[in-house]
Coordinates of C-alpha atoms (C1' of nucleotides) in Angstrom, one line a residue:
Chain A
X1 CA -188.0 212.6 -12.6
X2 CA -186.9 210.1 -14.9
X3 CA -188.3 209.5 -18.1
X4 CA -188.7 206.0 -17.8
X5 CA -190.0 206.2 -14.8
X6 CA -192.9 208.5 -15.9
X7 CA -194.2 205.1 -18.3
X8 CA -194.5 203.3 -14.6
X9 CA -197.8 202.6 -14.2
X10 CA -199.0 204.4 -11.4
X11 CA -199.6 201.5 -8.7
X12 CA -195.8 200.6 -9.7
X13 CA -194.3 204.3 -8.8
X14 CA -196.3 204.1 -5.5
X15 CA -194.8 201.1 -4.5
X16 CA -191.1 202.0 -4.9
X17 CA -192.1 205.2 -3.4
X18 CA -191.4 207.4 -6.7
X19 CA -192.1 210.9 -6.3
X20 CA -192.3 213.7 -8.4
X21 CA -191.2 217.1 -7.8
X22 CA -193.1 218.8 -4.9
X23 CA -196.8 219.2 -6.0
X24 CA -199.3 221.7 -4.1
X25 CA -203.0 219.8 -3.5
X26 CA -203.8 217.4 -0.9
X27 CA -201.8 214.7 -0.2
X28 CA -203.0 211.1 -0.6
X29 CA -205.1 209.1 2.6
X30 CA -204.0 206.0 2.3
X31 CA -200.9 204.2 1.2
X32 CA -200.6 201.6 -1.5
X33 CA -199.8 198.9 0.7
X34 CA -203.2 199.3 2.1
X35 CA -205.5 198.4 -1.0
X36 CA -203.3 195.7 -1.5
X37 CA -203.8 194.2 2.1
X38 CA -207.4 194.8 2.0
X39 CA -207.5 192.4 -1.1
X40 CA -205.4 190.0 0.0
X41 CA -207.9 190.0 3.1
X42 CA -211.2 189.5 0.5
X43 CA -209.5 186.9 -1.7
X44 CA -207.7 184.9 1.2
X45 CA -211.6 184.6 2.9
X46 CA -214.0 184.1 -0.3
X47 CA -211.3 183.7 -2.9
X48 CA -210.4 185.8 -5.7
X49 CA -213.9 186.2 -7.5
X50 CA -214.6 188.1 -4.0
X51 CA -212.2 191.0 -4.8
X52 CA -213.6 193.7 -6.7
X53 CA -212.7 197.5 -6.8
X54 CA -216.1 198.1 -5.1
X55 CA -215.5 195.4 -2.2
X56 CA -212.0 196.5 -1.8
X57 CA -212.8 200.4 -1.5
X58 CA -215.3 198.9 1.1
X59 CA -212.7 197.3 2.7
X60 CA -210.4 200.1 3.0
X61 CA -213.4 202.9 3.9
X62 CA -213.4 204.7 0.4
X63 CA -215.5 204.5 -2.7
X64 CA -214.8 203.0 -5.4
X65 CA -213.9 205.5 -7.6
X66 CA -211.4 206.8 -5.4
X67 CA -209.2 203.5 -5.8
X68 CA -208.8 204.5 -9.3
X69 CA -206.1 207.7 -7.5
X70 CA -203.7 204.6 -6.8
X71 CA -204.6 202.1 -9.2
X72 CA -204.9 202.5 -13.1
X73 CA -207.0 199.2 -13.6
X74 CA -207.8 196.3 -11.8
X75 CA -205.0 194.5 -13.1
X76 CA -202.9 197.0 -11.5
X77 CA -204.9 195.8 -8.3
X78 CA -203.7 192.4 -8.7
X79 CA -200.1 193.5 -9.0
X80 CA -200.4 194.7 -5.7
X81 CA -202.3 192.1 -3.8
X82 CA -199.0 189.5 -5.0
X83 CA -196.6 192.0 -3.6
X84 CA -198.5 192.4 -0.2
X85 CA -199.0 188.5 0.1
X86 CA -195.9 187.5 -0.7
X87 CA -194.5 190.0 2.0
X88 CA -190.5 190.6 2.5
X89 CA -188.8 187.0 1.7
X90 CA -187.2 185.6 4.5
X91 CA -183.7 185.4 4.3
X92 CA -181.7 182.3 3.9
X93 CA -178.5 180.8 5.5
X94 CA -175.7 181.9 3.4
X95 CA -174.1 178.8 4.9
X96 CA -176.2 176.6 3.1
X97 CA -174.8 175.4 -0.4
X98 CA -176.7 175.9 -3.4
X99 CA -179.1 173.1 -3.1
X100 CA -179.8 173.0 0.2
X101 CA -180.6 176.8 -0.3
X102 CA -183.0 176.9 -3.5
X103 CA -184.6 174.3 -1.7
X104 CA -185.3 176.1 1.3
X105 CA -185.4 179.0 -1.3
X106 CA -188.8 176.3 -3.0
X107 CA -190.4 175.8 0.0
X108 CA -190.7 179.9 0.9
X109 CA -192.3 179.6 -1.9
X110 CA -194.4 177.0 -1.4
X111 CA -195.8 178.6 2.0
X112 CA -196.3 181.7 0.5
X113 CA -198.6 179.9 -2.4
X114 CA -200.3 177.9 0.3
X115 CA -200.7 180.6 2.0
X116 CA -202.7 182.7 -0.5
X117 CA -203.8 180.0 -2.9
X118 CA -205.2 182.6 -4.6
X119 CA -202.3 184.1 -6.3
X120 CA -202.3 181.2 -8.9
X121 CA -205.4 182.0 -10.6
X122 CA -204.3 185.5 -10.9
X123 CA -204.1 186.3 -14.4
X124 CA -201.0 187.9 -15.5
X125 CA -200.1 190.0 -18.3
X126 CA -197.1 191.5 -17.2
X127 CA -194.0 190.4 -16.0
X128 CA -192.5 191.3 -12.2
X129 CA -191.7 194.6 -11.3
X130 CA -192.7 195.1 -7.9
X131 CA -190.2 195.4 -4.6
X132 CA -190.9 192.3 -3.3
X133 CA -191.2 190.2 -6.1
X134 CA -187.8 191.9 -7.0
X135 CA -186.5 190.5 -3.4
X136 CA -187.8 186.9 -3.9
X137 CA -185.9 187.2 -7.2
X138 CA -182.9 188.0 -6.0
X139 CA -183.4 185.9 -2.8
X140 CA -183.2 183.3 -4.9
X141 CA -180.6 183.8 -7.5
X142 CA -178.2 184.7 -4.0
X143 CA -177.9 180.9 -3.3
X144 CA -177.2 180.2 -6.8
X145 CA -173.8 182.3 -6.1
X146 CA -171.3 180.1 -5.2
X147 CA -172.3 177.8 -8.3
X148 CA -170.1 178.0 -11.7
X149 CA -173.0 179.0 -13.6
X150 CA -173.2 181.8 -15.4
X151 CA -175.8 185.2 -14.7
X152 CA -178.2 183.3 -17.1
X153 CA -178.0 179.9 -16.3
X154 CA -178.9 181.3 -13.0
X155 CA -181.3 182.9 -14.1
X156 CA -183.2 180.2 -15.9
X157 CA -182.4 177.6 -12.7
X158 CA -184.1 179.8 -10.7
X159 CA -186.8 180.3 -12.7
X160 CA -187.1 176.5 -13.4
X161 CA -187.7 176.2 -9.7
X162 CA -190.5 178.7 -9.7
X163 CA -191.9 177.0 -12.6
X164 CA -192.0 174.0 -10.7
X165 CA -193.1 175.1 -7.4
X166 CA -196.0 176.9 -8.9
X167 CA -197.0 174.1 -11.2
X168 CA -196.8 171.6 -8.6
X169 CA -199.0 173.9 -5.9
X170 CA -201.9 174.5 -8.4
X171 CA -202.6 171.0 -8.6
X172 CA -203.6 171.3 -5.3
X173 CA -204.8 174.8 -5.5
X174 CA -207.9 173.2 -7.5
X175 CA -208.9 171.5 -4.3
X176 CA -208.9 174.3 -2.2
X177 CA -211.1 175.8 -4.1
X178 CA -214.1 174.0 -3.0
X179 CA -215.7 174.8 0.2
X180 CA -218.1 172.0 -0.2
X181 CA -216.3 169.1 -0.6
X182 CA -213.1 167.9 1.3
X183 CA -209.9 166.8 -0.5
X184 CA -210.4 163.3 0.3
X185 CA -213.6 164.0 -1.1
X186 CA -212.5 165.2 -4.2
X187 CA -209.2 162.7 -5.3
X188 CA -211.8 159.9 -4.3
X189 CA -214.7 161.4 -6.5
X190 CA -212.0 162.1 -9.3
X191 CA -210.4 158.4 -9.3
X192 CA -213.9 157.4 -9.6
X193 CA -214.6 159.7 -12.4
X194 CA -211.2 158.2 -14.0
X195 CA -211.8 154.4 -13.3
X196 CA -215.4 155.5 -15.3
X197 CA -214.5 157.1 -18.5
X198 CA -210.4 156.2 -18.6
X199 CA -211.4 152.8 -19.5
X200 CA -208.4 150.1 -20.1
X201 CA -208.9 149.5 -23.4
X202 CA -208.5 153.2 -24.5
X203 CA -206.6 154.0 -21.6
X204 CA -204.6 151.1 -20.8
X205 CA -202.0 153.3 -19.3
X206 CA -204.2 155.7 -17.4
X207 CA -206.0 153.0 -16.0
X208 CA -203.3 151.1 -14.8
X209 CA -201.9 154.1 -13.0
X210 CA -205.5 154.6 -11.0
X211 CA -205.8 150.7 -10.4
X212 CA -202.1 150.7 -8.6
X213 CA -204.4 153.3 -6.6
X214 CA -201.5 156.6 -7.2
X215 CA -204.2 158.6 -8.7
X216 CA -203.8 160.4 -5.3
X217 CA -200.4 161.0 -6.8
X218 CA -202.0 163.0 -9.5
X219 CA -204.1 165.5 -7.7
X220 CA -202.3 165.3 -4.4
X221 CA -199.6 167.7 -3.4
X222 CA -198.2 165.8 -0.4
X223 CA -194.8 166.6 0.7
X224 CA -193.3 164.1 -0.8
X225 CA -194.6 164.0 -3.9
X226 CA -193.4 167.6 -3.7
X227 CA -190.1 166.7 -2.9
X228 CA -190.0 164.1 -5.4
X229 CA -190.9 166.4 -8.7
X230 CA -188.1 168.9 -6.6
X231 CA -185.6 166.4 -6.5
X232 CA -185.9 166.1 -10.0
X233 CA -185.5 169.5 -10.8
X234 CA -182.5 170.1 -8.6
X235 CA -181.0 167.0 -10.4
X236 CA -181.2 168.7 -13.7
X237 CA -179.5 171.4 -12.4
X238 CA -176.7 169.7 -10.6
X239 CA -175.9 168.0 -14.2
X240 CA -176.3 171.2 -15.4
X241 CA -173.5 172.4 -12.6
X242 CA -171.4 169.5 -13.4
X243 CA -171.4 169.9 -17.5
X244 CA -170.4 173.6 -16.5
X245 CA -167.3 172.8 -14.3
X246 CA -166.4 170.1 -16.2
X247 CA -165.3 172.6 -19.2
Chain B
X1 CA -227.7 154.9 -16.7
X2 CA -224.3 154.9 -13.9
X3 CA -224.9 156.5 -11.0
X4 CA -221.8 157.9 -11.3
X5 CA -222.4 159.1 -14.4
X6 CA -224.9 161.1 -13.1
X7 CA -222.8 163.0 -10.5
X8 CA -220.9 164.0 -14.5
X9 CA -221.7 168.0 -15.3
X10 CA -223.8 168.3 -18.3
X11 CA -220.9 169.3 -20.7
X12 CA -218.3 166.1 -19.6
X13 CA -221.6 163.9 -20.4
X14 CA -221.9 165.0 -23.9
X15 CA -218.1 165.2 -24.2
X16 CA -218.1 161.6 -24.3
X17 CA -221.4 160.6 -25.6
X18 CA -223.2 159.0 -22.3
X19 CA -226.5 158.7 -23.0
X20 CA -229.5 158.3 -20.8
X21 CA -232.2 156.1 -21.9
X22 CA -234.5 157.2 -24.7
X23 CA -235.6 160.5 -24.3
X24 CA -239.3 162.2 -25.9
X25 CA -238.7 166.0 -27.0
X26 CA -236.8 167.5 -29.5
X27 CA -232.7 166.2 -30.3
X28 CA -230.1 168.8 -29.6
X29 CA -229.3 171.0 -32.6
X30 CA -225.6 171.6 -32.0
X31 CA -223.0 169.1 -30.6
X32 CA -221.1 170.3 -28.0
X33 CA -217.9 170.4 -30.2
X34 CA -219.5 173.1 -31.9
X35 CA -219.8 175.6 -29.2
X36 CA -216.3 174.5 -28.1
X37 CA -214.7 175.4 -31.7
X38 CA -216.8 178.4 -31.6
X39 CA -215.0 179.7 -28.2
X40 CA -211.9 178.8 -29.7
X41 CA -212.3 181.0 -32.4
X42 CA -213.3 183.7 -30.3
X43 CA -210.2 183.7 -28.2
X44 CA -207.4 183.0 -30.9
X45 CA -209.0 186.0 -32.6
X46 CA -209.4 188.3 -29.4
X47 CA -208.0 187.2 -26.5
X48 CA -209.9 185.0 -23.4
X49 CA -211.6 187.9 -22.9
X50 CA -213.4 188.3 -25.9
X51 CA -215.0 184.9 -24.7
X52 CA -219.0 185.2 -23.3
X53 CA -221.6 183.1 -23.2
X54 CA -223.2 186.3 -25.5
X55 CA -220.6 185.9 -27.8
X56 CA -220.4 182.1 -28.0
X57 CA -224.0 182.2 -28.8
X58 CA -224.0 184.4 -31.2
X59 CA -220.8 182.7 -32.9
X60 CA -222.9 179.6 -33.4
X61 CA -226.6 181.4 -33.7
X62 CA -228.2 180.4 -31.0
X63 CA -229.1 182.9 -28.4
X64 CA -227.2 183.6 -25.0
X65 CA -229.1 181.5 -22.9
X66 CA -229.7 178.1 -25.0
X67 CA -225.5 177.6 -24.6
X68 CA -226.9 176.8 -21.3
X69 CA -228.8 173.5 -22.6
X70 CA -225.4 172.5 -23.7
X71 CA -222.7 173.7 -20.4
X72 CA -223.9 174.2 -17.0
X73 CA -221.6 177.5 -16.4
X74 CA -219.1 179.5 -18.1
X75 CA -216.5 177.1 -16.4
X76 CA -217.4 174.3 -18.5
X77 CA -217.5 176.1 -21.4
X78 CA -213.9 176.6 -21.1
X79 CA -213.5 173.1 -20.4
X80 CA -215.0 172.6 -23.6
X81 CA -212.8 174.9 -25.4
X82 CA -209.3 173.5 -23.8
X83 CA -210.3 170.1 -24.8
X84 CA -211.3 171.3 -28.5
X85 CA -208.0 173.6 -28.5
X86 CA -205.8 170.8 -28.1
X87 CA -207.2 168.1 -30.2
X88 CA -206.3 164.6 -30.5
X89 CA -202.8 164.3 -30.1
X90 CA -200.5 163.2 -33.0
X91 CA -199.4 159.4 -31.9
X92 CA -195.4 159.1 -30.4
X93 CA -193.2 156.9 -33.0
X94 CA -193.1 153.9 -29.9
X95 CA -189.4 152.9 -31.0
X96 CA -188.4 156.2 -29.5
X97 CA -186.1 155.9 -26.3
X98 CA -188.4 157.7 -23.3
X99 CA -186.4 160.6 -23.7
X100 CA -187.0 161.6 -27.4
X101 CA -190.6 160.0 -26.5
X102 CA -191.3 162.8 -24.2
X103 CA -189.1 165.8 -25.8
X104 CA -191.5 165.0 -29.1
X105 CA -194.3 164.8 -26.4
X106 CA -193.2 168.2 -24.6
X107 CA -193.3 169.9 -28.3
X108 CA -196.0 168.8 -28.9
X109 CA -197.9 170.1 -25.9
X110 CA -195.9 173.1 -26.2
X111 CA -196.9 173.7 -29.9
X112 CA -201.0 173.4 -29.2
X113 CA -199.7 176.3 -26.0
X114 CA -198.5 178.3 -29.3
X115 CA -201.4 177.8 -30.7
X116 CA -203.9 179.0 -28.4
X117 CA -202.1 181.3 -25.7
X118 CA -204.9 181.6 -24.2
X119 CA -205.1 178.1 -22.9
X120 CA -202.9 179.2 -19.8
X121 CA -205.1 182.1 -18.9
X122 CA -207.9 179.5 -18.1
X123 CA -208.8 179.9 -14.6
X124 CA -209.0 175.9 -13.7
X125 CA -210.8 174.5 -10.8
X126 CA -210.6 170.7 -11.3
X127 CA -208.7 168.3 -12.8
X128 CA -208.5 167.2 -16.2
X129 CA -211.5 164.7 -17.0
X130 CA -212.3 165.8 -20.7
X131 CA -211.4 162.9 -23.4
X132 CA -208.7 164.5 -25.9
X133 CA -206.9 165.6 -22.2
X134 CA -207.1 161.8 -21.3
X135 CA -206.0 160.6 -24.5
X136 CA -202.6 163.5 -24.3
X137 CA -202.2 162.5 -20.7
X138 CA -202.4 158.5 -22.1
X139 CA -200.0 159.6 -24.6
X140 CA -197.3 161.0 -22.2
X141 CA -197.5 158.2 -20.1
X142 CA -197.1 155.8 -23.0
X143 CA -193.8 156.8 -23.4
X144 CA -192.5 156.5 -20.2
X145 CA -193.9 152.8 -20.2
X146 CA -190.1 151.1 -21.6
X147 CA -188.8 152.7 -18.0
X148 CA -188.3 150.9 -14.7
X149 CA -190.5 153.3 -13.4
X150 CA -193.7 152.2 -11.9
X151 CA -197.0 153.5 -12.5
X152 CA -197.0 156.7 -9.7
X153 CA -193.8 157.4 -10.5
X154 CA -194.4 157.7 -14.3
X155 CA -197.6 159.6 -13.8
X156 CA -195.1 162.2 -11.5
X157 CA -192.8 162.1 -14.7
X158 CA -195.5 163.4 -17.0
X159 CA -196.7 166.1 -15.0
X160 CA -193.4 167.4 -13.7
X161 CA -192.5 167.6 -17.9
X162 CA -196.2 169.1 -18.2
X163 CA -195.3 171.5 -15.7
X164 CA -192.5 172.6 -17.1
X165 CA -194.0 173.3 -20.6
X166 CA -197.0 175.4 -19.5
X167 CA -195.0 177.0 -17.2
X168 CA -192.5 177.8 -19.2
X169 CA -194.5 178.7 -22.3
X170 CA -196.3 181.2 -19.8
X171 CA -193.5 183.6 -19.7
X172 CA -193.9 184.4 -23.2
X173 CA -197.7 184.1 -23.2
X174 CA -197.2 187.5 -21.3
X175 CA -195.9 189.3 -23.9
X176 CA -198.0 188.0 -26.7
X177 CA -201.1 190.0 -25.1
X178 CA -199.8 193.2 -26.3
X179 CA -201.0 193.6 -29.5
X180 CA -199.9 197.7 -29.2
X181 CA -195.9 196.2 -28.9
X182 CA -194.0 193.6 -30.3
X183 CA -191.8 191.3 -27.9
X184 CA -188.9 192.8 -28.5
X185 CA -190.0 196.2 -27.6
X186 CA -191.2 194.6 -24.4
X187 CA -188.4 193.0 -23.6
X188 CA -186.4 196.1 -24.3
X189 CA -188.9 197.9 -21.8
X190 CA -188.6 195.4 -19.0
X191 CA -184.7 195.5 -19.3
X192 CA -184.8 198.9 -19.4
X193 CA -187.2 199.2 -15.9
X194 CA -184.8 196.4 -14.6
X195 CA -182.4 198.7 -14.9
X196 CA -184.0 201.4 -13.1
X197 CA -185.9 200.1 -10.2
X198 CA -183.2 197.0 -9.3
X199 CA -180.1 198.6 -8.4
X200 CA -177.2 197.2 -8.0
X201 CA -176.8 198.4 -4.2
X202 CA -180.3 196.6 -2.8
X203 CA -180.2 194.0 -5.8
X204 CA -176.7 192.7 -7.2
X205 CA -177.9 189.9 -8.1
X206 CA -180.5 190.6 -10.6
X207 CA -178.7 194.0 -11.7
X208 CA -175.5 191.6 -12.7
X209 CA -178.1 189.6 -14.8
X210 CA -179.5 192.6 -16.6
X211 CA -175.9 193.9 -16.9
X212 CA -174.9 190.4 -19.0
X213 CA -177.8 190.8 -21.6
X214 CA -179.5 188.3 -20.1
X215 CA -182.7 189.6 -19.3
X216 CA -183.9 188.0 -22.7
X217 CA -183.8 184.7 -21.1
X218 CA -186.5 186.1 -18.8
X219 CA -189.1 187.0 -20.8
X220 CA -187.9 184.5 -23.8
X221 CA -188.8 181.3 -25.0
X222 CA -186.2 181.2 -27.3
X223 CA -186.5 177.4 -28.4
X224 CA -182.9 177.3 -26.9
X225 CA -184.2 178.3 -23.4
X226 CA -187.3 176.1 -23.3
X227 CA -184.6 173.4 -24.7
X228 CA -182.1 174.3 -21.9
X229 CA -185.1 174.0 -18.9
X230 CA -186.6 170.7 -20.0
X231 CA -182.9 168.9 -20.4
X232 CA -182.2 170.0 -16.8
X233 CA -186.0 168.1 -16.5
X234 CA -185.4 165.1 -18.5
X235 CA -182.1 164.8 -16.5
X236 CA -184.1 164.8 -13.2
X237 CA -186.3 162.1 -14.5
X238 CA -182.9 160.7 -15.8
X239 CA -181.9 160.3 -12.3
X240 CA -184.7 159.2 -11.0
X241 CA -184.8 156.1 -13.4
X242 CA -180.9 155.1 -12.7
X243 CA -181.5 155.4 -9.1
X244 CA -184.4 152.7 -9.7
X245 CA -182.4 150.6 -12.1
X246 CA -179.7 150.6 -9.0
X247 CA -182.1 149.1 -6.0
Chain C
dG1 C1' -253.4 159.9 -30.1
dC2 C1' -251.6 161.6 -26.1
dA3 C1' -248.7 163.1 -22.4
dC4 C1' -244.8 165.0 -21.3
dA5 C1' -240.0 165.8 -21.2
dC6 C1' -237.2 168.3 -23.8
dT7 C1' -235.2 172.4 -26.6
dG8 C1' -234.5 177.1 -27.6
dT9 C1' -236.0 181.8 -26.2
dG10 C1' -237.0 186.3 -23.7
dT11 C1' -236.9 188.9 -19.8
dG12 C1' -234.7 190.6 -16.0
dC13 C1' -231.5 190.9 -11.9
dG14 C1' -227.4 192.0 -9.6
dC15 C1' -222.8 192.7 -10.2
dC16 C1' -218.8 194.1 -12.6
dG17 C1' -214.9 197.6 -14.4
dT18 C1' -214.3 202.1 -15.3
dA19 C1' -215.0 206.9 -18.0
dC20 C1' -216.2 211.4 -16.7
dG21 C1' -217.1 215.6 -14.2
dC22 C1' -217.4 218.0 -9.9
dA23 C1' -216.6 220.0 -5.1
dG24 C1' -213.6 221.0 -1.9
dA25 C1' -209.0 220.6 0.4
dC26 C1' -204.4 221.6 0.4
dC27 C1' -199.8 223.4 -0.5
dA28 C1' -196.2 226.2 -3.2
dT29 C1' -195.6 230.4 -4.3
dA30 C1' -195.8 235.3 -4.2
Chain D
dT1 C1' -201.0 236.0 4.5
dA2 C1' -203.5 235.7 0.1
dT3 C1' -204.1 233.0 -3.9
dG4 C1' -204.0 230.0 -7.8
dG5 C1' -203.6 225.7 -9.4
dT6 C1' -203.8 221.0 -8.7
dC7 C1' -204.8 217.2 -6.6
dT8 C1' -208.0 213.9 -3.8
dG9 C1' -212.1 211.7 -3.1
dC10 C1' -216.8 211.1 -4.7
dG11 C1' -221.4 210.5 -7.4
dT12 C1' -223.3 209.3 -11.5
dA13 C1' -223.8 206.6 -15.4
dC14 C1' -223.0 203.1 -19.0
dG15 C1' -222.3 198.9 -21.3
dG16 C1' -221.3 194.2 -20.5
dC17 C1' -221.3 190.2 -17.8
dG18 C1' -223.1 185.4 -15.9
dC19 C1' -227.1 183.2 -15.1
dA20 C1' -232.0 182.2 -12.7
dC21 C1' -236.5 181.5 -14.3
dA22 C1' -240.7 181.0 -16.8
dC23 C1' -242.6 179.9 -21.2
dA24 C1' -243.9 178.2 -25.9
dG25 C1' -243.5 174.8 -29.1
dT26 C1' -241.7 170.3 -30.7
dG27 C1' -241.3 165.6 -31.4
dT28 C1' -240.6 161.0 -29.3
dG29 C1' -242.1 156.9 -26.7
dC30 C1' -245.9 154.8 -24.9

DNA sequence: GCACACTGTGTGCGCCGTACGCAGACCATA
DNA sequence: TATGGTCTGCGTACGGCGCACACAGTGTGC
């Protein structure tokens, strides 16, 4: 057993299926995958303030206590929960160049976020280590390939894209998040709230913006206003691309 | 007194100083700035998590449940304290071309993200309404206001360079919660598990990052890197404008 | 002078994460 | 096949959390 591997936290050597030598005792019930599904289940129906180790052990059958055997912490639980809702990435044309790619690469992404809006308000502490956050990592940096960048600039495209994708969902993730009200509801009560208190004289800019009657640009997520903060992105890194080549 | 006003939670009213009419019974003691400056100190000293209502009380010596006169849930409270964290922002030198406007604007925004890490840990659930986050969103926008753009598409330019910042400050905020290591050992650990867990056989690409030393850029913020992500931003935007300029 | 809405407080509830110790099940080894 | 050691799953318990609610006292507007 490697010594690195022995600092893995123990949700962490579950996942990639790290074993120790052969140990006598009883082997474990369940299998990591299963907590995490069982949250993903609690916080895709009530949100995340509806996952707790005892509603989770619930969920799965077993007390609470005993999630503690494949989780070191409810952070650990978290960890998890990402890995099982953003599930295997599915794989992209290898036809496709690298901006057709990354974006297909954005809107994965994008589904997998809207999917489980929940994963946003996770709170993170550590950065990825699990398989399949490993696989939409290099998933992504794969259509980057055939671009003259180097391993970093890669790196730092791709995660300029994340960035993006996860910024731009979360402004809509706010509005999910309330089972009350509607979204129309919501972008109308907030431009009301705006055209209130952002008055013209202080906020001559603000309050231009909402009287041209985009504030629905602000808290909306359609798709193209997606697209459109995208397209910038991608720009950036085509000039990014092109500076490169060009030297 | 506005109806709309009305709908306003208690902490957004006091924020910005509406006023029913005369009132009998005793004046507040505290102003609501107070309770906000006193969660900021909590959670520069200790971490978001060191922030309750207990604890908040106690910081300004009132008792747990009089914050409660002041913020209608622990939500607002944090409202409260992202609007005191950031302050009012320092004015944009207006001969600046949109570009430096908003690089000195993206430092900015950055630098108060510095300041109090905690910021991005804030669990949000609607949109910005407080005053100082008016007056920083009036002061991005102000800068874009020498471009062809028109008001939506300005609005789209701020947030898409707002994105960026947060999200890129967030991939250092990680590993400033350690207080038991210092970044670099962190870095050096998540290189190291990189190394371990994302073989080059089931992940090429990521292994051939790690392999060129560039698993910094990962977990960095190196001024360079948060410089290299917002040019490939400012470029988008860049394009955007000429393409307007064109038609 | 009075009524009454207001402020600050105390108590208490249900839930949370998790430290700790125990009983029994199981397997590697002899 | 016997057995020792170790692991799993569980029960209990603790401190802390957000916050609902009722209450006493205060000071203003009428």
């Amino acid at each position: 057993m490697d010594k690195t591997a022995e600092e893995l936290p123990r949700a962490l050597q579950l996942m990639w299926g790290i074993e120790g030598p052969a140990r006598p005792g009883p082997k474990p019930t369940l299998h990591i995958s299963d907590i995490g599904a069982a949250g993903v289940r609690l916080a895709d129906a009530a949100g995340l303030g509806a996952v707790s180790m005892a509603k989770v052990a619930a969920e799965v059958g077993f007390t609470t206590m005993s999630l503690y055997r494949y989780v070191d912490s409810k952070d650990e639980l978290y960890t998890v929960m990402i890995d099982e809702a953003f599930g295997v990435p599915e794989p992209i044309a290898p036809e496709l160049d690298w901006r057709a790619g990354i974006t297909r690469w954005a809107m994965l992404v994008r589904e997998a976020i809207h999917r489980h809006p929940w994963i946003l308000q996770v709170p993170l502490f550590e950065p990825p280590l699990s398989p399949k956050q490993l696989e939409w990592m290099e998933t992504g940096l794969r259509v980057l390939d055939g671009t003259p960048l180097s391993a970093g600039e890669k790196l730092s495209s791709m995660v300029l894209v994340n960035i993006y994708v996860r910024g731009a969902a979360q402004l809509t993730a706010e509005m999910f998040a309330r089972p009350d009200r509607t979204r129309e509801e919501n972008d109308q009560l907030y431009g009301r709230r705006l055209m209130m208190l952002a008055t013209p004289d202080r906020f001559p800019m603000i309050a231009a913006t909402v009287a041209a009657g985009i504030e629905r640009a602000d808290s909306g997520d359609d798709p193209d206003d997606f697209k459109f903060g995208l397209t910038a992105v991608l720009d950036g890194i085509q000039a990014l691309i092109d500076r490169t080549s060009h030297t």
